[in-house]
Structures are given as structure tokens and as C-alpha cells.
Amino acid sequence: MKAAVISSPGVVGVESVEDPTPGPREVIVSVAACGLCGTDLHILQGEFAPTLPIVPGHEFAGEVVALGTAVTELSVGDQVAVDPSLPCHECHYCRIGRSNLCERFAAIGVTVPGAAAEFALAPVANCVRLPEHVRTQDAALIEPLSCAVRGYDVLRSRLASSVLIYGSGTMGLMMLELAKRTGAASVDMVDVNSERLTAARLLGCSNAVTAADEIERPRGWDVVIDATGNERAIQEALGRVGKGGTYLQFGVADYAARATIEPYRIYNQEITITGSMAVLHSYERAAELFAAGVLDPRVFISDRLPLADYAAALRQFQAGKGRKIVITP
């Protein structure tokens, strides 16, 4: 089969690789859609993935085309979305219910071959059957949505909170949609990309600006979310949290990124600084929200490109052009 392969840092191409073979409790999925993510850029840079080469792609959905000998829950022809998480279920963090912090972290498309390919291998336990009205070509959005749901689990948002989100790419827009549905009184978006701010306005944010100074809020915001991973944005965002407020690091920053905090201010103003890592007991809920129409794929998916254009798609994504870019093998 054909697959995109990151062979070494900065080097990616489409190659012929061996077809996957399912184990007893695994299925083979014919990939209908595979989304690009900031994690893929980190893998391309030589971060995250423990070894290269690797077939990337952890946001995906498709049709089941082969079953392992012990699979009874699914049938050939079923349309599924796949949770890429592969926790060990044995380490300390897995045993206390925090499998997203697994000491032996593994994931489809990160530590084992992923879905930037014609076919992908997945445990049957990770597959969520899609209802008939959901387009499989759109369902690659479920995995990033499940990360956003996890983010809101961490936030434990209160009704009538004021929310400020840095970054109106796919993840920032998903956090906007969830903020609206968890009772935020206002949701303001900051981005230097005016095209992306247009999408934020379309989705009904309170303000869409290129700098937070454009919004008059002298006491700051109750909730500030970074969905950029950008060091400068993070530093500014930390300073926008109001007294008693919460800062959520949601964007994936480079390993070398650094930000300065003010310990006295954190103490004196009872500011909470927290993070959200990937998916935790949120994938099925995200699939239900997606099926209920919480996201409009026409807004979120800006480009659908063939597998042969994977390298070009990564370059486009890295340049910040468009929103969610989906590969259709």
C-alpha cells in the first residue's frame, strides 16, 4: 500500500509499505480521511515520535475492511472513527485513571504506523461506529474534538465566565464552540491571521481581534486559553488572566519554548495555571457531539488533499494557510 513516511527529521515522502495484518483483536481500516495536526509537525521536526521512520496520522476515520479472529463488535463495511491512544493499562498513571499520562505513552501515528496511508491498523476497542448520517470523510474531526472536550474537563467551567482564546485555528475554533455550549458569557478570539479570525466571527465569537488590547477588559478574563503553542502568545496570554481566573495551556509548544510567570501574582490573585494533554475518557463523548452537529465540517475543513500531496499539505499547514487540512488517501 501507499503511505506517507517521515524517514528522518524534516524528510517526508510517499512510499510503498507493507499492508497491515490484524491481530486477534484488531481491525484494518480503509482510511477515508486523515487530518493534519500540530503533533505531525513536531514529529517532522524529530520530536514526540520515539523512533523514525514512522507513518504519521492520528486523526482518522474510514471503513472496516478486515477483522481479527477475535473481533465480534464490528463487521466489514462498518464506518468508524478511531481513538489513536494506546495506553499500557499497567503503569501508575493508567491504574489511577490518567491514561493520557501513561509512562509508556504510545499512539497510532506517533509510536506505531498511522493513517496517512491507504490502510491503518487499529484495536477494535479504539473504534467508534459512526451513525449513518455522519460523513466518514468529515469524521477525522472527532479526534481533535475529543482533545478539546478533555480541555473543558480540565477547566470545569462555570456559567457566565469570560473566555479569551489565543489562536483561531482548528483547535481554537473548537474551544470556541465548546465555550459557547458550556455557558460562557463572552468568548473573545485573538489571532494575527485575519483569515482565521473571519472563521471565528462566522462561528459567533464575541470579539475577533489581532491584539487583546483592542478589547476593553481591565480586570482580565476568567478563563484564558492558549491554542497556539507560540511562545510569545503564551507569555502574553498569561498576563491576561483576571483575579481568581484560570490559564489553560492547550496548544502544543516546542520543547524549547519558555515563558516567565510571576509567583507573587499567582499567589496573591489565586490564579490557576493548568494544562490539557490529548484524550482522556473523551473520545466517545466527542463522537456523540460530532454526530449531534456541534461542528460544521464546511467551516472547519478548509482543504482536502490526496495522499500524494502529503508533503505539500504539511508545508501548507506549517505556513498557517487554511484551517483543518484533511488527507484523503
PDB file of N, CA and C in Angstrom, residues 231-289:
ATOM      1  N   GLU A 231       5.362  30.791  21.735  1.00  0.00           N
ATOM      2  CA  GLU A 231       5.964  31.301  22.968  1.00  0.00           C
ATOM      3  C   GLU A 231       5.513  32.724  23.295  1.00  0.00           C
ATOM      4  N   ARG A 232       5.480  33.604  22.298  1.00  0.00           N
ATOM      5  CA  ARG A 232       5.087  34.987  22.544  1.00  0.00           C
ATOM      6  C   ARG A 232       3.617  35.083  22.928  1.00  0.00           C
ATOM      7  N   ALA A 233       2.773  34.309  22.248  1.00  0.00           N
ATOM      8  CA  ALA A 233       1.345  34.312  22.576  1.00  0.00           C
ATOM      9  C   ALA A 233       1.120  33.797  23.991  1.00  0.00           C
ATOM     10  N   ILE A 234       1.852  32.746  24.368  1.00  0.00           N
ATOM     11  CA  ILE A 234       1.718  32.177  25.704  1.00  0.00           C
ATOM     12  C   ILE A 234       2.085  33.209  26.760  1.00  0.00           C
ATOM     13  N   GLN A 235       3.194  33.898  26.539  1.00  0.00           N
ATOM     14  CA  GLN A 235       3.627  34.896  27.515  1.00  0.00           C
ATOM     15  C   GLN A 235       2.579  35.990  27.688  1.00  0.00           C
ATOM     16  N   GLU A 236       2.031  36.461  26.585  1.00  0.00           N
ATOM     17  CA  GLU A 236       1.009  37.498  26.687  1.00  0.00           C
ATOM     18  C   GLU A 236      -0.258  36.967  27.344  1.00  0.00           C
ATOM     19  N   ALA A 237      -0.651  35.761  26.957  1.00  0.00           N
ATOM     20  CA  ALA A 237      -1.888  35.186  27.490  1.00  0.00           C
ATOM     21  C   ALA A 237      -1.842  35.055  29.013  1.00  0.00           C
ATOM     22  N   LEU A 238      -0.689  34.670  29.538  1.00  0.00           N
ATOM     23  CA  LEU A 238      -0.564  34.531  30.993  1.00  0.00           C
ATOM     24  C   LEU A 238      -0.880  35.838  31.714  1.00  0.00           C
ATOM     25  N   GLY A 239      -0.565  36.962  31.080  1.00  0.00           N
ATOM     26  CA  GLY A 239      -0.812  38.248  31.693  1.00  0.00           C
ATOM     27  C   GLY A 239      -2.246  38.736  31.573  1.00  0.00           C
ATOM     28  N   ARG A 240      -3.083  38.004  30.847  1.00  0.00           N
ATOM     29  CA  ARG A 240      -4.472  38.419  30.638  1.00  0.00           C
ATOM     30  C   ARG A 240      -5.446  37.756  31.604  1.00  0.00           C
ATOM     31  N   VAL A 241      -4.961  36.869  32.455  1.00  0.00           N
ATOM     32  CA  VAL A 241      -5.853  36.161  33.379  1.00  0.00           C
ATOM     33  C   VAL A 241      -6.247  37.095  34.517  1.00  0.00           C
ATOM     34  N   GLY A 242      -7.551  37.204  34.777  1.00  0.00           N
ATOM     35  CA  GLY A 242      -8.029  38.041  35.862  1.00  0.00           C
ATOM     36  C   GLY A 242      -7.884  37.359  37.206  1.00  0.00           C
ATOM     37  N   LYS A 243      -8.145  38.102  38.272  1.00  0.00           N
ATOM     38  CA  LYS A 243      -8.068  37.541  39.628  1.00  0.00           C
ATOM     39  C   LYS A 243      -9.000  36.336  39.756  1.00  0.00           C
ATOM     40  N   GLY A 244      -8.479  35.287  40.363  1.00  0.00           N
ATOM     41  CA  GLY A 244      -9.271  34.074  40.536  1.00  0.00           C
ATOM     42  C   GLY A 244      -9.477  33.293  39.260  1.00  0.00           C
ATOM     43  N   GLY A 245      -8.789  33.695  38.186  1.00  0.00           N
ATOM     44  CA  GLY A 245      -9.009  33.070  36.896  1.00  0.00           C
ATOM     45  C   GLY A 245      -8.127  31.866  36.643  1.00  0.00           C
ATOM     46  N   THR A 246      -8.315  31.280  35.463  1.00  0.00           N
ATOM     47  CA  THR A 246      -7.600  30.057  35.076  1.00  0.00           C
ATOM     48  C   THR A 246      -6.965  30.239  33.708  1.00  0.00           C
ATOM     49  N   TYR A 247      -5.709  29.800  33.604  1.00  0.00           N
ATOM     50  CA  TYR A 247      -4.998  29.760  32.325  1.00  0.00           C
ATOM     51  C   TYR A 247      -4.828  28.306  31.923  1.00  0.00           C
ATOM     52  N   LEU A 248      -5.236  27.976  30.704  1.00  0.00           N
ATOM     53  CA  LEU A 248      -5.097  26.612  30.181  1.00  0.00           C
ATOM     54  C   LEU A 248      -4.105  26.596  29.035  1.00  0.00           C
ATOM     55  N   GLN A 249      -3.028  25.814  29.200  1.00  0.00           N
ATOM     56  CA  GLN A 249      -2.097  25.580  28.102  1.00  0.00           C
ATOM     57  C   GLN A 249      -2.624  24.420  27.281  1.00  0.00           C
ATOM     58  N   PHE A 250      -3.245  24.759  26.154  1.00  0.00           N
ATOM     59  CA  PHE A 250      -3.879  23.763  25.302  1.00  0.00           C
ATOM     60  C   PHE A 250      -3.082  23.530  24.029  1.00  0.00           C
ATOM     61  N   GLY A 251      -2.451  24.594  23.502  1.00  0.00           N
ATOM     62  CA  GLY A 251      -1.622  24.453  22.310  1.00  0.00           C
ATOM     63  C   GLY A 251      -0.345  23.693  22.615  1.00  0.00           C
ATOM     64  N   VAL A 252       0.179  22.996  21.617  1.00  0.00           N
ATOM     65  CA  VAL A 252       1.395  22.199  21.769  1.00  0.00           C
ATOM     66  C   VAL A 252       2.603  23.066  21.421  1.00  0.00           C
ATOM     67  N   ALA A 253       3.400  23.387  22.424  1.00  0.00           N
ATOM     68  CA  ALA A 253       4.577  24.235  22.228  1.00  0.00           C
ATOM     69  C   ALA A 253       5.801  23.381  21.909  1.00  0.00           C
ATOM     70  N   ASP A 254       6.796  24.009  21.309  1.00  0.00           N
ATOM     71  CA  ASP A 254       8.082  23.342  21.109  1.00  0.00           C
ATOM     72  C   ASP A 254       8.693  22.993  22.466  1.00  0.00           C
ATOM     73  N   TYR A 255       9.499  21.950  22.503  1.00  0.00           N
ATOM     74  CA  TYR A 255      10.163  21.556  23.743  1.00  0.00           C
ATOM     75  C   TYR A 255      10.955  22.715  24.348  1.00  0.00           C
ATOM     76  N   ALA A 256      11.548  23.539  23.491  1.00  0.00           N
ATOM     77  CA  ALA A 256      12.435  24.605  23.964  1.00  0.00           C
ATOM     78  C   ALA A 256      11.700  25.877  24.370  1.00  0.00           C
ATOM     79  N   ALA A 257      10.405  25.943  24.158  1.00  0.00           N
ATOM     80  CA  ALA A 257       9.651  27.160  24.473  1.00  0.00           C
ATOM     81  C   ALA A 257       9.690  27.437  25.978  1.00  0.00           C
ATOM     82  N   ARG A 258       9.792  28.723  26.328  1.00  0.00           N
ATOM     83  CA  ARG A 258       9.835  29.133  27.726  1.00  0.00           C
ATOM     84  C   ARG A 258       8.943  30.353  27.933  1.00  0.00           C
ATOM     85  N   ALA A 259       8.334  30.441  29.122  1.00  0.00           N
ATOM     86  CA  ALA A 259       7.545  31.604  29.500  1.00  0.00           C
ATOM     87  C   ALA A 259       7.855  31.929  30.953  1.00  0.00           C
ATOM     88  N   THR A 260       7.734  33.206  31.295  1.00  0.00           N
ATOM     89  CA  THR A 260       8.024  33.666  32.648  1.00  0.00           C
ATOM     90  C   THR A 260       6.717  33.866  33.411  1.00  0.00           C
ATOM     91  N   ILE A 261       6.663  33.367  34.636  1.00  0.00           N
ATOM     92  CA  ILE A 261       5.489  33.579  35.486  1.00  0.00           C
ATOM     93  C   ILE A 261       5.865  34.500  36.637  1.00  0.00           C
ATOM     94  N   GLU A 262       4.842  35.065  37.270  1.00  0.00           N
ATOM     95  CA  GLU A 262       5.035  35.942  38.411  1.00  0.00           C
ATOM     96  C   GLU A 262       4.468  35.236  39.648  1.00  0.00           C
ATOM     97  N   PRO A 263       5.295  34.540  40.406  1.00  0.00           N
ATOM     98  CA  PRO A 263       4.789  33.736  41.530  1.00  0.00           C
ATOM     99  C   PRO A 263       3.944  34.521  42.519  1.00  0.00           C
ATOM    100  N   TYR A 264       4.338  35.758  42.829  1.00  0.00           N
ATOM    101  CA  TYR A 264       3.546  36.527  43.792  1.00  0.00           C
ATOM    102  C   TYR A 264       2.144  36.790  43.262  1.00  0.00           C
ATOM    103  N   ARG A 265       2.050  37.141  41.968  1.00  0.00           N
ATOM    104  CA  ARG A 265       0.734  37.392  41.372  1.00  0.00           C
ATOM    105  C   ARG A 265      -0.125  36.139  41.396  1.00  0.00           C
ATOM    106  N   ILE A 266       0.470  35.001  41.093  1.00  0.00           N
ATOM    107  CA  ILE A 266      -0.284  33.745  41.111  1.00  0.00           C
ATOM    108  C   ILE A 266      -0.825  33.479  42.510  1.00  0.00           C
ATOM    109  N   TYR A 267       0.014  33.710  43.516  1.00  0.00           N
ATOM    110  CA  TYR A 267      -0.394  33.527  44.915  1.00  0.00           C
ATOM    111  C   TYR A 267      -1.454  34.546  45.314  1.00  0.00           C
ATOM    112  N   ASN A 268      -1.146  35.824  45.091  1.00  0.00           N
ATOM    113  CA  ASN A 268      -1.974  36.912  45.584  1.00  0.00           C
ATOM    114  C   ASN A 268      -3.334  36.977  44.891  1.00  0.00           C
ATOM    115  N   GLN A 269      -3.378  36.595  43.603  1.00  0.00           N
ATOM    116  CA  GLN A 269      -4.629  36.682  42.848  1.00  0.00           C
ATOM    117  C   GLN A 269      -5.301  35.321  42.652  1.00  0.00           C
ATOM    118  N   GLU A 270      -4.748  34.292  43.282  1.00  0.00           N
ATOM    119  CA  GLU A 270      -5.311  32.934  43.219  1.00  0.00           C
ATOM    120  C   GLU A 270      -5.569  32.510  41.773  1.00  0.00           C
ATOM    121  N   ILE A 271      -4.514  32.618  40.975  1.00  0.00           N
ATOM    122  CA  ILE A 271      -4.599  32.232  39.567  1.00  0.00           C
ATOM    123  C   ILE A 271      -4.207  30.764  39.420  1.00  0.00           C
ATOM    124  N   THR A 272      -4.968  30.052  38.641  1.00  0.00           N
ATOM    125  CA  THR A 272      -4.684  28.650  38.345  1.00  0.00           C
ATOM    126  C   THR A 272      -4.049  28.537  36.968  1.00  0.00           C
ATOM    127  N   ILE A 273      -2.927  27.825  36.883  1.00  0.00           N
ATOM    128  CA  ILE A 273      -2.280  27.534  35.603  1.00  0.00           C
ATOM    129  C   ILE A 273      -2.296  26.025  35.418  1.00  0.00           C
ATOM    130  N   THR A 274      -2.874  25.581  34.345  1.00  0.00           N
ATOM    131  CA  THR A 274      -3.018  24.142  34.143  1.00  0.00           C
ATOM    132  C   THR A 274      -2.809  23.783  32.676  1.00  0.00           C
ATOM    133  N   GLY A 275      -2.789  22.504  32.392  1.00  0.00           N
ATOM    134  CA  GLY A 275      -2.596  22.024  31.027  1.00  0.00           C
ATOM    135  C   GLY A 275      -3.587  20.928  30.702  1.00  0.00           C
ATOM    136  N   SER A 276      -3.662  20.589  29.435  1.00  0.00           N
ATOM    137  CA  SER A 276      -4.547  19.526  28.970  1.00  0.00           C
ATOM    138  C   SER A 276      -3.798  18.696  27.941  1.00  0.00           C
ATOM    139  N   MET A 277      -3.667  17.419  28.219  1.00  0.00           N
ATOM    140  CA  MET A 277      -2.876  16.531  27.369  1.00  0.00           C
ATOM    141  C   MET A 277      -3.767  15.519  26.645  1.00  0.00           C
ATOM    142  N   ALA A 278      -3.964  15.747  25.352  1.00  0.00           N
ATOM    143  CA  ALA A 278      -4.579  14.762  24.461  1.00  0.00           C
ATOM    144  C   ALA A 278      -5.969  14.345  24.903  1.00  0.00           C
ATOM    145  N   VAL A 279      -6.220  13.044  24.894  1.00  0.00           N
ATOM    146  CA  VAL A 279      -7.561  12.476  25.069  1.00  0.00           C
ATOM    147  C   VAL A 279      -7.611  11.709  26.384  1.00  0.00           C
ATOM    148  N   LEU A 280      -8.666  11.916  27.158  1.00  0.00           N
ATOM    149  CA  LEU A 280      -8.879  11.104  28.357  1.00  0.00           C
ATOM    150  C   LEU A 280     -10.376  10.933  28.570  1.00  0.00           C
ATOM    151  N   HIS A 281     -10.876   9.729  28.335  1.00  0.00           N
ATOM    152  CA  HIS A 281     -12.295   9.407  28.505  1.00  0.00           C
ATOM    153  C   HIS A 281     -13.186  10.417  27.785  1.00  0.00           C
ATOM    154  N   SER A 282     -12.728  10.901  26.641  1.00  0.00           N
ATOM    155  CA  SER A 282     -13.461  11.960  25.952  1.00  0.00           C
ATOM    156  C   SER A 282     -13.772  11.635  24.492  1.00  0.00           C
ATOM    157  N   TYR A 283     -13.246  10.536  23.974  1.00  0.00           N
ATOM    158  CA  TYR A 283     -13.412  10.269  22.545  1.00  0.00           C
ATOM    159  C   TYR A 283     -14.864   9.932  22.196  1.00  0.00           C
ATOM    160  N   GLU A 284     -15.484   9.063  22.985  1.00  0.00           N
ATOM    161  CA  GLU A 284     -16.872   8.689  22.700  1.00  0.00           C
ATOM    162  C   GLU A 284     -17.798   9.887  22.835  1.00  0.00           C
ATOM    163  N   ARG A 285     -17.547  10.748  23.847  1.00  0.00           N
ATOM    164  CA  ARG A 285     -18.369  11.947  24.004  1.00  0.00           C
ATOM    165  C   ARG A 285     -18.193  12.881  22.815  1.00  0.00           C
ATOM    166  N   ALA A 286     -16.957  12.994  22.328  1.00  0.00           N
ATOM    167  CA  ALA A 286     -16.711  13.831  21.156  1.00  0.00           C
ATOM    168  C   ALA A 286     -17.443  13.279  19.937  1.00  0.00           C
ATOM    169  N   ALA A 287     -17.461  11.950  19.789  1.00  0.00           N
ATOM    170  CA  ALA A 287     -18.170  11.345  18.661  1.00  0.00           C
ATOM    171  C   ALA A 287     -19.666  11.646  18.746  1.00  0.00           C
ATOM    172  N   GLU A 288     -20.212  11.617  19.956  1.00  0.00           N
ATOM    173  CA  GLU A 288     -21.633  11.927  20.126  1.00  0.00           C
ATOM    174  C   GLU A 288     -21.909  13.400  19.823  1.00  0.00           C
ATOM    175  N   LEU A 289     -21.030  14.289  20.286  1.00  0.00           N
ATOM    176  CA  LEU A 289     -21.196  15.707  19.983  1.00  0.00           C
ATOM    177  C   LEU A 289     -21.106  15.962  18.485  1.00  0.00           C
TER     178      LEU A 289
END
